[in-house]
PDB file of C-alpha atoms in Angstrom:
ATOM      1  CA  MET A  28     -16.722  -6.984 -90.001  1.00 42.00           C
ATOM      2  CA  ASN A  29     -14.418  -8.073 -87.250  1.00 43.00           C
ATOM      3  CA  GLU A  30     -12.118 -10.345 -89.206  1.00 45.00           C
ATOM      4  CA  ASN A  31      -9.401  -9.256 -86.776  1.00 45.00           C
ATOM      5  CA  ALA A  32     -11.442  -9.952 -83.714  1.00 45.00           C
ATOM      6  CA  GLY A  33      -9.169 -12.180 -81.111  1.00 51.00           C
ATOM      7  CA  THR A  34      -6.169 -11.699 -83.207  1.00 64.00           C
ATOM      8  CA  PHE A  35      -4.715  -8.693 -81.443  1.00 80.00           C
ATOM      9  CA  ASP A  36      -0.997  -9.633 -80.694  1.00 90.00           C
ATOM     10  CA  PRO A  37      -0.247  -9.216 -76.873  1.00 93.00           C
ATOM     11  CA  LEU A  38       2.762  -7.148 -77.751  1.00 95.00           C
ATOM     12  CA  ASP A  39       0.804  -4.940 -79.827  1.00 95.00           C
ATOM     13  CA  ARG A  40      -1.617  -4.497 -77.356  1.00 93.00           C
ATOM     14  CA  ARG A  41       1.223  -3.346 -74.798  1.00 95.00           C
ATOM     15  CA  LEU A  42       2.227  -0.941 -77.592  1.00 96.00           C
ATOM     16  CA  MET A  43      -1.274   0.352 -77.737  1.00 95.00           C
ATOM     17  CA  LEU A  44      -1.416   0.725 -74.030  1.00 94.00           C
ATOM     18  CA  ALA A  45       1.803   2.675 -73.844  1.00 96.00           C
ATOM     19  CA  THR A  46       0.807   5.298 -76.624  1.00 97.00           C
ATOM     20  CA  GLN A  47      -2.993   5.558 -76.422  1.00 92.00           C
ATOM     21  CA  ALA A  48      -2.432   8.551 -74.214  1.00 92.00           C
ATOM     22  CA  GLY A  49       0.227   9.996 -76.650  1.00 96.00           C
ATOM     23  CA  LEU A  50       3.907   9.470 -77.790  1.00 98.00           C
ATOM     24  CA  PRO A  51       6.686  10.479 -75.588  1.00 98.00           C
ATOM     25  CA  LEU A  52       7.887  13.946 -76.330  1.00 98.00           C
ATOM     26  CA  VAL A  53      11.458  13.451 -76.835  1.00 98.00           C
ATOM     27  CA  PRO A  54      13.773  13.291 -79.476  1.00 98.00           C
ATOM     28  CA  ARG A  55      13.727   9.440 -79.814  1.00 98.00           C
ATOM     29  CA  PRO A  56      10.253   8.501 -78.671  1.00 98.00           C
ATOM     30  CA  TYR A  57      10.440   4.972 -80.234  1.00 98.00           C
ATOM     31  CA  ASP A  58      13.474   4.151 -78.193  1.00 98.00           C
ATOM     32  CA  GLU A  59      11.827   5.447 -75.131  1.00 98.00           C
ATOM     33  CA  LEU A  60       8.852   3.238 -75.925  1.00 98.00           C
ATOM     34  CA  ALA A  61      11.144   0.076 -76.731  1.00 98.00           C
ATOM     35  CA  LYS A  62      12.848   0.457 -73.222  1.00 98.00           C
ATOM     36  CA  THR A  63       9.408   0.396 -71.625  1.00 96.00           C
ATOM     37  CA  LEU A  64       8.458  -2.533 -73.619  1.00 97.00           C
ATOM     38  CA  GLY A  65      11.756  -4.387 -73.274  1.00 97.00           C
ATOM     39  CA  ILE A  66      12.001  -4.639 -77.106  1.00 97.00           C
ATOM     40  CA  ASP A  67      14.018  -3.001 -79.951  1.00 97.00           C
ATOM     41  CA  ALA A  68      13.171   0.368 -81.322  1.00 98.00           C
ATOM     42  CA  ASP A  69      13.146  -1.137 -84.640  1.00 98.00           C
ATOM     43  CA  GLU A  70      10.333  -3.628 -83.614  1.00 98.00           C
ATOM     44  CA  VAL A  71       8.467  -0.833 -82.097  1.00 98.00           C
ATOM     45  CA  ILE A  72       8.503   0.918 -85.495  1.00 98.00           C
ATOM     46  CA  ALA A  73       7.858  -2.203 -87.407  1.00 98.00           C
ATOM     47  CA  ARG A  74       4.821  -2.828 -85.505  1.00 97.00           C
ATOM     48  CA  LEU A  75       3.606   0.712 -85.690  1.00 98.00           C
ATOM     49  CA  GLN A  76       3.830   0.599 -89.240  1.00 98.00           C
ATOM     50  CA  ALA A  77       2.186  -2.604 -89.633  1.00 97.00           C
ATOM     51  CA  MET A  78      -0.733  -1.515 -87.560  1.00 96.00           C
ATOM     52  CA  LEU A  79      -0.988   1.683 -89.928  1.00 96.00           C
ATOM     53  CA  ASP A  80      -0.712  -0.611 -92.932  1.00 96.00           C
ATOM     54  CA  THR A  81      -3.606  -2.779 -91.558  1.00 94.00           C
ATOM     55  CA  GLY A  82      -5.737   0.239 -90.580  1.00 92.00           C
ATOM     56  CA  ARG A  83      -5.587  -0.621 -86.773  1.00 94.00           C
ATOM     57  CA  ILE A  84      -4.034   2.641 -86.572  1.00 95.00           C
ATOM     58  CA  ARG A  85      -5.817   5.358 -88.506  1.00 92.00           C
ATOM     59  CA  ARG A  86      -3.022   7.995 -88.390  1.00 94.00           C
ATOM     60  CA  ILE A  87      -0.284   9.235 -86.152  1.00 97.00           C
ATOM     61  CA  GLY A  88      -0.034  12.965 -85.393  1.00 96.00           C
ATOM     62  CA  ALA A  89      -1.726  15.861 -83.687  1.00 95.00           C
ATOM     63  CA  VAL A  90      -5.381  15.878 -82.590  1.00 91.00           C
ATOM     64  CA  PRO A  91      -6.561  19.336 -82.387  1.00 89.00           C
ATOM     65  CA  ASN A  92      -9.073  20.620 -80.113  1.00 87.00           C
ATOM     66  CA  HIS A  93     -11.691  21.930 -82.680  1.00 81.00           C
ATOM     67  CA  TYR A  94     -12.650  24.844 -80.263  1.00 80.00           C
ATOM     68  CA  ALA A  95      -9.089  26.073 -79.712  1.00 81.00           C
ATOM     69  CA  ILE A  96      -8.196  26.043 -83.228  1.00 82.00           C
ATOM     70  CA  GLY A  97     -10.916  28.432 -84.306  1.00 80.00           C
ATOM     71  CA  TYR A  98     -13.739  25.969 -85.138  1.00 82.00           C
ATOM     72  CA  LYS A  99     -16.113  27.218 -82.622  1.00 85.00           C
ATOM     73  CA  ALA A 100     -19.299  25.797 -84.044  1.00 90.00           C
ATOM     74  CA  ASN A 101     -19.600  22.064 -84.123  1.00 90.00           C
ATOM     75  CA  GLY A 102     -22.712  21.101 -85.846  1.00 95.00           C
ATOM     76  CA  MET A 103     -24.116  17.815 -86.017  1.00 97.00           C
ATOM     77  CA  SER A 104     -26.425  17.921 -88.964  1.00 98.00           C
ATOM     78  CA  VAL A 105     -28.742  15.176 -89.289  1.00 98.00           C
ATOM     79  CA  TRP A 106     -31.236  13.998 -92.162  1.00 98.00           C
ATOM     80  CA  ASP A 107     -33.961  11.610 -92.760  1.00 98.00           C
ATOM     81  CA  VAL A 108     -33.133  10.241 -96.097  1.00 98.00           C
ATOM     82  CA  ALA A 109     -34.931   7.229 -97.878  1.00 96.00           C
ATOM     83  CA  ASP A 110     -33.004   4.194 -97.360  1.00 96.00           C
ATOM     84  CA  GLU A 111     -32.515   3.419-100.871  1.00 96.00           C
ATOM     85  CA  SER A 112     -30.964   6.550-101.606  1.00 96.00           C
ATOM     86  CA  VAL A 113     -29.013   7.201 -98.300  1.00 98.00           C
ATOM     87  CA  ASP A 114     -25.603   5.644 -99.382  1.00 97.00           C
ATOM     88  CA  ALA A 115     -25.365   7.368-102.669  1.00 97.00           C
ATOM     89  CA  PHE A 116     -26.096  10.716-100.917  1.00 97.00           C
ATOM     90  CA  GLY A 117     -23.839   9.770 -98.046  1.00 97.00           C
ATOM     91  CA  GLU A 118     -20.815   9.393-100.370  1.00 95.00           C
ATOM     92  CA  ARG A 119     -21.349  12.724-102.022  1.00 96.00           C
ATOM     93  CA  ILE A 120     -21.809  14.481 -98.554  1.00 96.00           C
ATOM     94  CA  GLY A 121     -18.764  12.816 -97.119  1.00 94.00           C
ATOM     95  CA  ALA A 122     -16.698  14.241 -99.973  1.00 91.00           C
ATOM     96  CA  LEU A 123     -17.736  17.986 -99.059  1.00 92.00           C
ATOM     97  CA  GLU A 124     -14.651  19.645 -97.941  1.00 88.00           C
ATOM     98  CA  PHE A 125     -16.465  20.967 -94.781  1.00 90.00           C
ATOM     99  CA  VAL A 126     -17.879  17.681 -93.618  1.00 92.00           C
ATOM    100  CA  THR A 127     -15.413  15.874 -90.939  1.00 88.00           C
ATOM    101  CA  HIS A 128     -17.333  12.810 -90.540  1.00 90.00           C
ATOM    102  CA  CYS A 129     -20.191  11.204 -92.347  1.00 96.00           C
ATOM    103  CA  TYR A 130     -22.169   8.008 -91.159  1.00 97.00           C
ATOM    104  CA  ARG A 131     -25.441   6.379 -91.810  1.00 98.00           C
ATOM    105  CA  ARG A 132     -27.074   5.295 -88.307  1.00 98.00           C
ATOM    106  CA  PRO A 133     -30.354   3.689 -87.279  1.00 97.00           C
ATOM    107  CA  ARG A 134     -33.435   5.932 -86.646  1.00 97.00           C
ATOM    108  CA  LYS A 135     -35.012   5.718 -83.162  1.00 96.00           C
ATOM    109  CA  LEU A 136     -38.775   6.113 -84.087  1.00 95.00           C
ATOM    110  CA  PRO A 137     -40.660   8.063 -83.177  1.00 93.00           C
ATOM    111  CA  GLU A 138     -38.368  10.278 -81.360  1.00 94.00           C
ATOM    112  CA  TRP A 139     -35.388  10.193 -83.946  1.00 97.00           C
ATOM    113  CA  PRO A 140     -36.371   9.816 -87.512  1.00 97.00           C
ATOM    114  CA  TYR A 141     -32.799  10.764 -88.885  1.00 98.00           C
ATOM    115  CA  ASN A 142     -30.428   8.229 -90.432  1.00 98.00           C
ATOM    116  CA  LEU A 143     -27.821  10.229 -91.924  1.00 98.00           C
ATOM    117  CA  PHE A 144     -25.283  12.225 -89.780  1.00 98.00           C
ATOM    118  CA  ALA A 145     -22.682  14.508 -91.124  1.00 97.00           C
ATOM    119  CA  MET A 146     -20.639  16.639 -88.838  1.00 95.00           C
ATOM    120  CA  VAL A 147     -19.798  20.234 -90.005  1.00 94.00           C
ATOM    121  CA  HIS A 148     -17.121  22.567 -88.276  1.00 89.00           C
ATOM    122  CA  ALA A 149     -16.990  26.199 -88.883  1.00 90.00           C
ATOM    123  CA  PRO A 150     -15.680  29.336 -87.038  1.00 90.00           C
ATOM    124  CA  THR A 151     -19.150  30.531 -86.459  1.00 93.00           C
ATOM    125  CA  ARG A 152     -22.731  28.851 -86.200  1.00 95.00           C
ATOM    126  CA  GLU A 153     -23.966  31.196 -88.944  1.00 96.00           C
ATOM    127  CA  GLU A 154     -21.155  29.764 -91.307  1.00 95.00           C
ATOM    128  CA  ALA A 155     -22.122  26.090 -90.160  1.00 96.00           C
ATOM    129  CA  ARG A 156     -25.552  26.767 -91.003  1.00 97.00           C
ATOM    130  CA  GLU A 157     -24.410  28.178 -94.542  1.00 97.00           C
ATOM    131  CA  LYS A 158     -22.592  25.086 -95.176  1.00 96.00           C
ATOM    132  CA  VAL A 159     -25.696  22.801 -93.965  1.00 97.00           C
ATOM    133  CA  GLU A 160     -27.577  24.572 -96.643  1.00 97.00           C
ATOM    134  CA  ILE A 161     -25.133  23.235 -99.305  1.00 97.00           C
ATOM    135  CA  ILE A 162     -25.896  19.782 -97.782  1.00 98.00           C
ATOM    136  CA  ALA A 163     -29.685  20.483 -98.040  1.00 98.00           C
ATOM    137  CA  ALA A 164     -29.496  21.546-101.664  1.00 97.00           C
ATOM    138  CA  LEU A 165     -27.474  18.470-102.611  1.00 97.00           C
ATOM    139  CA  LEU A 166     -30.254  16.423-100.994  1.00 97.00           C
ATOM    140  CA  GLY A 167     -33.031  18.304-102.465  1.00 96.00           C
ATOM    141  CA  ASP A 168     -36.214  16.360-102.300  1.00 95.00           C
ATOM    142  CA  ALA A 169     -34.598  13.421-100.832  1.00 96.00           C
ATOM    143  CA  CYS A 170     -34.523  15.078 -97.468  1.00 97.00           C
ATOM    144  CA  ARG A 171     -37.692  14.324 -95.718  1.00 97.00           C
ATOM    145  CA  ALA A 172     -36.620  15.848 -92.225  1.00 97.00           C
ATOM    146  CA  ARG A 173     -33.643  17.661 -90.904  1.00 98.00           C
ATOM    147  CA  ASP A 174     -31.997  19.195 -87.837  1.00 98.00           C
ATOM    148  CA  ILE A 175     -28.790  20.474 -86.607  1.00 97.00           C
ATOM    149  CA  LEU A 176     -27.363  20.048 -83.124  1.00 98.00           C
ATOM    150  CA  PHE A 177     -24.716  22.331 -82.002  1.00 97.00           C
ATOM    151  CA  SER A 178     -22.302  21.428 -79.432  1.00 93.00           C
ATOM    152  CA  THR A 179     -22.297  23.880 -76.399  1.00 92.00           C
ATOM    153  CA  ALA A 180     -19.800  22.193 -74.165  1.00 89.00           C
ATOM    154  CA  ILE A 181     -17.005  19.355 -74.569  1.00 88.00           C
ATOM    155  CA  LEU A 182     -17.596  17.512 -71.471  1.00 93.00           C
ATOM    156  CA  LYS A 183     -14.921  14.875 -72.288  1.00 91.00           C
ATOM    157  CA  LYS A 184     -12.355  14.341 -74.886  1.00 86.00           C
ATOM    158  CA  THR A 185      -9.884  11.808 -73.791  1.00 84.00           C
ATOM    159  CA  GLY A 186     -10.024   9.625 -76.817  1.00 82.00           C
ATOM    160  CA  LEU A 187      -9.996   5.658 -76.653  1.00 81.00           C
ATOM    161  CA  ARG A 188      -8.622   4.254 -73.659  1.00 84.00           C
ATOM    162  CA  ILE A 189      -8.276   0.477 -73.022  1.00 79.00           C
ATOM    163  CA  SER A 190      -7.059  -0.516 -69.655  1.00 78.00           C
ATOM    164  CA  GLY A 191      -4.112  -2.783 -68.933  1.00 69.00           C
TER     165      GLY A 191
ATOM    166  CA  MET B   3     -23.283  26.220 -68.910  1.00 32.00           C
ATOM    167  CA  PRO B   4     -19.782  27.681 -69.874  1.00 33.00           C
ATOM    168  CA  GLU B   5     -19.404  27.734 -73.664  1.00 35.00           C
ATOM    169  CA  ALA B   6     -16.873  25.140 -73.702  1.00 36.00           C
ATOM    170  CA  ASN B   7     -14.199  23.548 -71.458  1.00 37.00           C
ATOM    171  CA  LYS B   8     -10.854  24.918 -70.442  1.00 37.00           C
ATOM    172  CA  ALA B   9     -10.109  25.206 -74.293  1.00 39.00           C
ATOM    173  CA  SER B  10     -12.628  28.040 -74.572  1.00 39.00           C
ATOM    174  CA  GLY B  11     -10.705  30.301 -72.359  1.00 39.00           C
ATOM    175  CA  ILE B  12      -7.575  30.119 -74.546  1.00 43.00           C
ATOM    176  CA  PRO B  13      -6.666  33.715 -76.104  1.00 42.00           C
ATOM    177  CA  PRO B  14      -6.392  33.519 -79.896  1.00 53.00           C
ATOM    178  CA  SER B  15      -2.488  33.318 -79.359  1.00 73.00           C
ATOM    179  CA  LEU B  16      -1.601  30.461 -82.044  1.00 86.00           C
ATOM    180  CA  ASP B  17       1.006  32.065 -84.407  1.00 91.00           C
ATOM    181  CA  SER B  18       1.828  30.908 -87.773  1.00 91.00           C
ATOM    182  CA  LEU B  19       4.142  28.299 -86.897  1.00 94.00           C
ATOM    183  CA  ASP B  20       1.597  26.660 -84.426  1.00 94.00           C
ATOM    184  CA  ARG B  21      -0.760  26.718 -87.447  1.00 91.00           C
ATOM    185  CA  LYS B  22       1.782  25.086 -89.753  1.00 93.00           C
ATOM    186  CA  ILE B  23       2.485  22.405 -87.247  1.00 95.00           C
ATOM    187  CA  ILE B  24      -1.471  21.696 -86.620  1.00 93.00           C
ATOM    188  CA  ALA B  25      -2.082  21.870 -90.551  1.00 90.00           C
ATOM    189  CA  GLY B  26       1.028  19.614 -91.196  1.00 93.00           C
ATOM    190  CA  LEU B  27       1.042  17.113 -88.463  1.00 95.00           C
ATOM    191  CA  GLN B  28      -2.562  15.682 -88.382  1.00 90.00           C
ATOM    192  CA  GLY B  29      -1.200  12.638 -89.757  1.00 93.00           C
ATOM    193  CA  GLY B  30       2.001  10.996 -91.288  1.00 95.00           C
ATOM    194  CA  PHE B  31       4.085  11.443 -88.265  1.00 98.00           C
ATOM    195  CA  PRO B  32       7.451   9.670 -89.373  1.00 98.00           C
ATOM    196  CA  LEU B  33       8.345   6.157 -88.035  1.00 98.00           C
ATOM    197  CA  CYS B  34      12.137   6.635 -87.871  1.00 98.00           C
ATOM    198  CA  GLU B  35      14.902   7.008 -85.127  1.00 97.00           C
ATOM    199  CA  ARG B  36      14.382  10.659 -84.826  1.00 98.00           C
ATOM    200  CA  PRO B  37      10.800  11.275 -85.924  1.00 98.00           C
ATOM    201  CA  PHE B  38      10.544  14.968 -84.510  1.00 98.00           C
ATOM    202  CA  ALA B  39      13.648  16.023 -86.396  1.00 98.00           C
ATOM    203  CA  ALA B  40      12.404  14.444 -89.581  1.00 98.00           C
ATOM    204  CA  ALA B  41       8.989  16.178 -89.117  1.00 98.00           C
ATOM    205  CA  ALA B  42      10.512  19.495 -88.307  1.00 98.00           C
ATOM    206  CA  ALA B  43      12.421  19.272 -91.600  1.00 97.00           C
ATOM    207  CA  THR B  44       9.443  18.534 -93.777  1.00 97.00           C
ATOM    208  CA  LEU B  45       7.749  21.599 -92.016  1.00 96.00           C
ATOM    209  CA  GLY B  46      10.885  23.520 -92.887  1.00 96.00           C
ATOM    210  CA  LEU B  47      11.529  24.623 -89.266  1.00 96.00           C
ATOM    211  CA  GLY B  48      14.955  25.054 -89.796  1.00 93.00           C
ATOM    212  CA  GLU B  49      18.219  24.128 -87.934  1.00 93.00           C
ATOM    213  CA  ASP B  50      16.760  23.834 -84.392  1.00 96.00           C
ATOM    214  CA  GLY B  51      13.591  22.311 -85.933  1.00 97.00           C
ATOM    215  CA  GLU B  52      13.578  19.222 -83.644  1.00 98.00           C
ATOM    216  CA  GLU B  53      13.771  21.124 -80.416  1.00 98.00           C
ATOM    217  CA  ILE B  54      11.290  23.859 -81.639  1.00 97.00           C
ATOM    218  CA  LEU B  55       8.633  21.414 -82.624  1.00 98.00           C
ATOM    219  CA  LEU B  56       8.937  19.417 -79.454  1.00 98.00           C
ATOM    220  CA  ARG B  57       8.613  22.655 -77.276  1.00 97.00           C
ATOM    221  CA  ARG B  58       5.545  23.806 -79.425  1.00 97.00           C
ATOM    222  CA  LEU B  59       3.775  20.413 -79.373  1.00 98.00           C
ATOM    223  CA  CYS B  60       4.203  20.424 -75.520  1.00 97.00           C
ATOM    224  CA  ALA B  61       2.937  23.895 -75.278  1.00 96.00           C
ATOM    225  CA  MET B  62      -0.176  23.248 -77.252  1.00 95.00           C
ATOM    226  CA  LEU B  63      -0.811  20.117 -75.362  1.00 96.00           C
ATOM    227  CA  GLN B  64      -0.774  21.953 -72.144  1.00 95.00           C
ATOM    228  CA  ALA B  65      -2.750  24.739 -73.324  1.00 92.00           C
ATOM    229  CA  GLY B  66      -5.426  22.418 -74.653  1.00 90.00           C
ATOM    230  CA  ILE B  67      -5.183  23.381 -78.125  1.00 92.00           C
ATOM    231  CA  LEU B  68      -3.946  19.615 -78.854  1.00 94.00           C
ATOM    232  CA  THR B  69      -5.805  17.009 -77.027  1.00 91.00           C
ATOM    233  CA  ARG B  70      -3.311  14.461 -78.010  1.00 94.00           C
ATOM    234  CA  PHE B  71      -0.358  13.602 -80.141  1.00 97.00           C
ATOM    235  CA  GLY B  72       0.208  10.107 -81.197  1.00 97.00           C
ATOM    236  CA  PRO B  73      -1.307   7.160 -82.834  1.00 96.00           C
ATOM    237  CA  MET B  74      -5.189   7.151 -83.301  1.00 93.00           C
ATOM    238  CA  PHE B  75      -6.328   3.684 -83.027  1.00 92.00           C
ATOM    239  CA  GLN B  76      -9.135   2.176 -84.978  1.00 88.00           C
ATOM    240  CA  ILE B  77     -10.547  -0.215 -82.158  1.00 85.00           C
ATOM    241  CA  GLU B  78     -13.116  -1.854 -84.603  1.00 85.00           C
ATOM    242  CA  ARG B  79     -10.060  -3.390 -86.501  1.00 88.00           C
ATOM    243  CA  ILE B  80      -8.733  -4.731 -83.229  1.00 86.00           C
ATOM    244  CA  GLY B  81     -11.980  -6.509 -82.380  1.00 87.00           C
ATOM    245  CA  GLY B  82     -13.422  -3.656 -80.387  1.00 89.00           C
ATOM    246  CA  ALA B  83     -16.276  -1.250 -81.036  1.00 91.00           C
ATOM    247  CA  PHE B  84     -16.983   2.450 -81.096  1.00 91.00           C
ATOM    248  CA  VAL B  85     -20.629   3.665 -80.630  1.00 95.00           C
ATOM    249  CA  LEU B  86     -22.306   7.117 -80.578  1.00 97.00           C
ATOM    250  CA  ALA B  87     -24.836   7.226 -77.845  1.00 98.00           C
ATOM    251  CA  ALA B  88     -27.378  10.007 -76.685  1.00 98.00           C
ATOM    252  CA  MET B  89     -29.470  10.636 -73.652  1.00 98.00           C
ATOM    253  CA  ARG B  90     -32.214  13.024 -72.704  1.00 98.00           C
ATOM    254  CA  VAL B  91     -30.914  14.696 -69.422  1.00 98.00           C
ATOM    255  CA  PRO B  92     -33.359  16.561 -67.255  1.00 98.00           C
ATOM    256  CA  GLU B  93     -31.747  19.844 -66.546  1.00 97.00           C
ATOM    257  CA  GLU B  94     -31.930  19.468 -62.881  1.00 98.00           C
ATOM    258  CA  ARG B  95     -29.959  16.181 -62.911  1.00 98.00           C
ATOM    259  CA  TRP B  96     -27.453  17.603 -65.457  1.00 98.00           C
ATOM    260  CA  GLU B  97     -24.173  17.612 -63.338  1.00 97.00           C
ATOM    261  CA  GLU B  98     -24.904  14.348 -61.643  1.00 97.00           C
ATOM    262  CA  ILE B  99     -25.662  12.565 -64.685  1.00 98.00           C
ATOM    263  CA  VAL B 100     -22.518  14.205 -66.781  1.00 98.00           C
ATOM    264  CA  ALA B 101     -20.207  13.031 -63.787  1.00 97.00           C
ATOM    265  CA  SER B 102     -21.519   9.509 -63.771  1.00 97.00           C
ATOM    266  CA  VAL B 103     -21.266   9.024 -67.594  1.00 98.00           C
ATOM    267  CA  ASN B 104     -17.815  10.786 -67.566  1.00 97.00           C
ATOM    268  CA  ALA B 105     -16.583   8.485 -65.057  1.00 96.00           C
ATOM    269  CA  LEU B 106     -16.670   5.593 -67.247  1.00 96.00           C
ATOM    270  CA  SER B 107     -13.286   5.058 -69.072  1.00 94.00           C
ATOM    271  CA  GLU B 108     -15.072   3.501 -71.940  1.00 95.00           C
ATOM    272  CA  VAL B 109     -16.545   7.123 -72.604  1.00 97.00           C
ATOM    273  CA  ALA B 110     -14.078   8.588 -74.895  1.00 93.00           C
ATOM    274  CA  HIS B 111     -15.811  11.846 -75.775  1.00 93.00           C
ATOM    275  CA  ASN B 112     -18.759  13.582 -74.474  1.00 96.00           C
ATOM    276  CA  TYR B 113     -20.497  16.679 -75.737  1.00 96.00           C
ATOM    277  CA  ARG B 114     -23.408  18.905 -74.737  1.00 97.00           C
ATOM    278  CA  ARG B 115     -25.670  19.612 -77.694  1.00 97.00           C
ATOM    279  CA  ASP B 116     -28.601  22.036 -77.924  1.00 95.00           C
ATOM    280  CA  HIS B 117     -31.358  19.596 -78.477  1.00 96.00           C
ATOM    281  CA  GLU B 118     -34.095  17.367 -76.436  1.00 96.00           C
ATOM    282  CA  PHE B 119     -31.141  14.874 -76.753  1.00 97.00           C
ATOM    283  CA  ASN B 120     -28.764  16.849 -75.102  1.00 98.00           C
ATOM    284  CA  LEU B 121     -25.804  14.439 -74.103  1.00 98.00           C
ATOM    285  CA  TRP B 122     -23.975  12.773 -76.948  1.00 98.00           C
ATOM    286  CA  PHE B 123     -21.098  10.564 -76.232  1.00 98.00           C
ATOM    287  CA  VAL B 124     -18.838   7.960 -77.890  1.00 95.00           C
ATOM    288  CA  LEU B 125     -18.178   4.591 -76.292  1.00 96.00           C
ATOM    289  CA  ALA B 126     -15.169   2.847 -77.165  1.00 93.00           C
ATOM    290  CA  THR B 127     -14.575  -0.970 -75.736  1.00 93.00           C
ATOM    291  CA  GLU B 128     -12.118  -3.494 -76.614  1.00 90.00           C
ATOM    292  CA  THR B 129     -15.034  -5.837 -77.265  1.00 91.00           C
ATOM    293  CA  PRO B 130     -18.439  -5.574 -78.855  1.00 90.00           C
ATOM    294  CA  GLN B 131     -20.051  -6.766 -75.704  1.00 92.00           C
ATOM    295  CA  GLY B 132     -18.428  -4.014 -73.836  1.00 94.00           C
ATOM    296  CA  ILE B 133     -20.726  -1.557 -75.473  1.00 96.00           C
ATOM    297  CA  ALA B 134     -23.745  -3.120 -74.111  1.00 96.00           C
ATOM    298  CA  ALA B 135     -22.325  -3.552 -70.723  1.00 96.00           C
ATOM    299  CA  ALA B 136     -21.390   0.081 -70.622  1.00 97.00           C
ATOM    300  CA  ILE B 137     -24.957   1.081 -71.628  1.00 98.00           C
ATOM    301  CA  GLU B 138     -26.499  -1.216 -69.074  1.00 97.00           C
ATOM    302  CA  HIS B 139     -24.138   0.382 -66.477  1.00 97.00           C
ATOM    303  CA  ILE B 140     -25.125   4.108 -67.136  1.00 98.00           C
ATOM    304  CA  GLU B 141     -28.872   3.134 -67.545  1.00 98.00           C
ATOM    305  CA  ALA B 142     -28.717   1.419 -64.159  1.00 98.00           C
ATOM    306  CA  GLU B 143     -26.757   4.221 -62.467  1.00 97.00           C
ATOM    307  CA  THR B 144     -28.857   7.139 -63.909  1.00 97.00           C
ATOM    308  CA  GLY B 145     -32.251   5.575 -64.514  1.00 98.00           C
ATOM    309  CA  LEU B 146     -32.477   6.999 -67.789  1.00 98.00           C
ATOM    310  CA  PRO B 147     -32.544   5.300 -71.312  1.00 97.00           C
ATOM    311  CA  VAL B 148     -29.415   5.401 -73.316  1.00 98.00           C
ATOM    312  CA  TYR B 149     -30.141   5.530 -77.271  1.00 98.00           C
ATOM    313  CA  PRO B 150     -27.194   3.872 -79.067  1.00 97.00           C
ATOM    314  CA  PHE B 151     -26.564   4.905 -82.662  1.00 97.00           C
ATOM    315  CA  PRO B 152     -24.032   2.439 -84.023  1.00 96.00           C
ATOM    316  CA  LYS B 153     -22.853   3.344 -87.458  1.00 94.00           C
ATOM    317  CA  GLU B 154     -24.366   1.324 -90.223  1.00 96.00           C
ATOM    318  CA  ARG B 155     -21.972   2.662 -92.761  1.00 95.00           C
ATOM    319  CA  GLU B 156     -18.995   5.182 -92.707  1.00 93.00           C
ATOM    320  CA  TYR B 157     -18.776   7.471 -95.724  1.00 93.00           C
ATOM    321  CA  PHE B 158     -15.380   8.391 -96.827  1.00 75.00           C
ATOM    322  CA  VAL B 159     -14.147  11.692 -95.222  1.00 72.00           C
ATOM    323  CA  GLU B 160     -10.581  13.084 -95.152  1.00 63.00           C
ATOM    324  CA  MET B 161      -9.034  15.176 -92.369  1.00 56.00           C
ATOM    325  CA  LYS B 162      -9.087  18.568 -93.534  1.00 53.00           C
ATOM    326  CA  LEU B 163      -9.246  21.082 -90.684  1.00 59.00           C
ATOM    327  CA  GLU B 164      -6.601  23.820 -90.497  1.00 61.00           C
ATOM    328  CA  ALA B 165      -6.347  26.130 -87.625  1.00 60.00           C
ATOM    329  CA  ARG B 166      -8.584  29.355 -88.150  1.00 55.00           C
ATOM    330  CA  LEU B 167      -7.090  31.632 -85.780  1.00 46.00           C
TER     331      LEU B 167
END
C-alpha cells in the first residue's frame, strides 16, 4: 500500500505546503512559487509534473463547492452487500455517471451493517433518490440492507492541510 | 440548522462563462510559463482570456463557489492517510462537538448528515499513525466514540460534475 512511505522529498513537501491551499492567482504562478521556494520555475513545473505522473497529485484545477454549483442534494448511499460479490458490484456502481465516489469500507456491527458506500450528487433530493434506485436495481437481491444519508450542512471543507 | 454554510446563500448568479470554467478546469491545468493564458485559450476565452480567467477564478473563490484552485494531493501516495469517520452527536452538544472536531487541522472535510450517525468527517494526516492520534484526541476531548471507516477498496470514478445553475 504505502510503497512511497518515507520517500517524500523535502522539496516536494515544501512545494506541497506552498500549494495545498491553492495556486497563486497570477499570470505566472509557477514563477511565484519558484521565488518563494528559492528554485527555478522549470523545477517547480518538473516536480509538479512528476507528482502528477506518480499519482501524488490527483489533478490540478478547480475544486467546486457542490452546493454552490447546483448540486444541493449530496446523498451518501450505503449498502450491505455480501463480501464475495461486493467488489464486482462496486466496479459497476463506480462507473455510473452520477456516482462521484465509491468505496468498500468495514461494517461496524451491530450499529452499521453497510460495507459499500456510493456518493450521489443531484440538484434535488428527489433526483438523488431516483439515482439511488438505479443502484438498487443494479444490486437486486445482492442488497441485504440500504440507507441514504443526505448532508444538511457543510461544517468544514478546507481539504488536506499538512503543517510546516 | 442552516441548510448549508455560506455557500447556500449564494444566488444562482453563475453565468455561462463560469459554468464553462468549472466544467473545463476541474483537472488538467497546464504546467507551463503562463498556464492561465494557456487554459483560457483552451476554453476559448478570447484575447483577454488570461485576465478574464484570473478574475473569474478570484470571484468564484471569494464567493465560495470554488473551495480551492490548485493541486489535489493524494496523501496516501506520500505515506499519509485519509480516513472517513463518523460520530453520533447528541443534539444538545452539537455546537460544542462540531467546534472541537473542526479545530483539528487533520479534519479536511466535515458534514452533518440526517442519520443517527450525524457527523461525518474526513481525517487527512501525513502518517497512518496520525489518524489514530487524531481519533484518540477527539474521543478524549468529547467523551464520545469515533467510528473510523477506512477505505478497504476504492472503485474507479471519474470527475464528472458540471455546474447545474
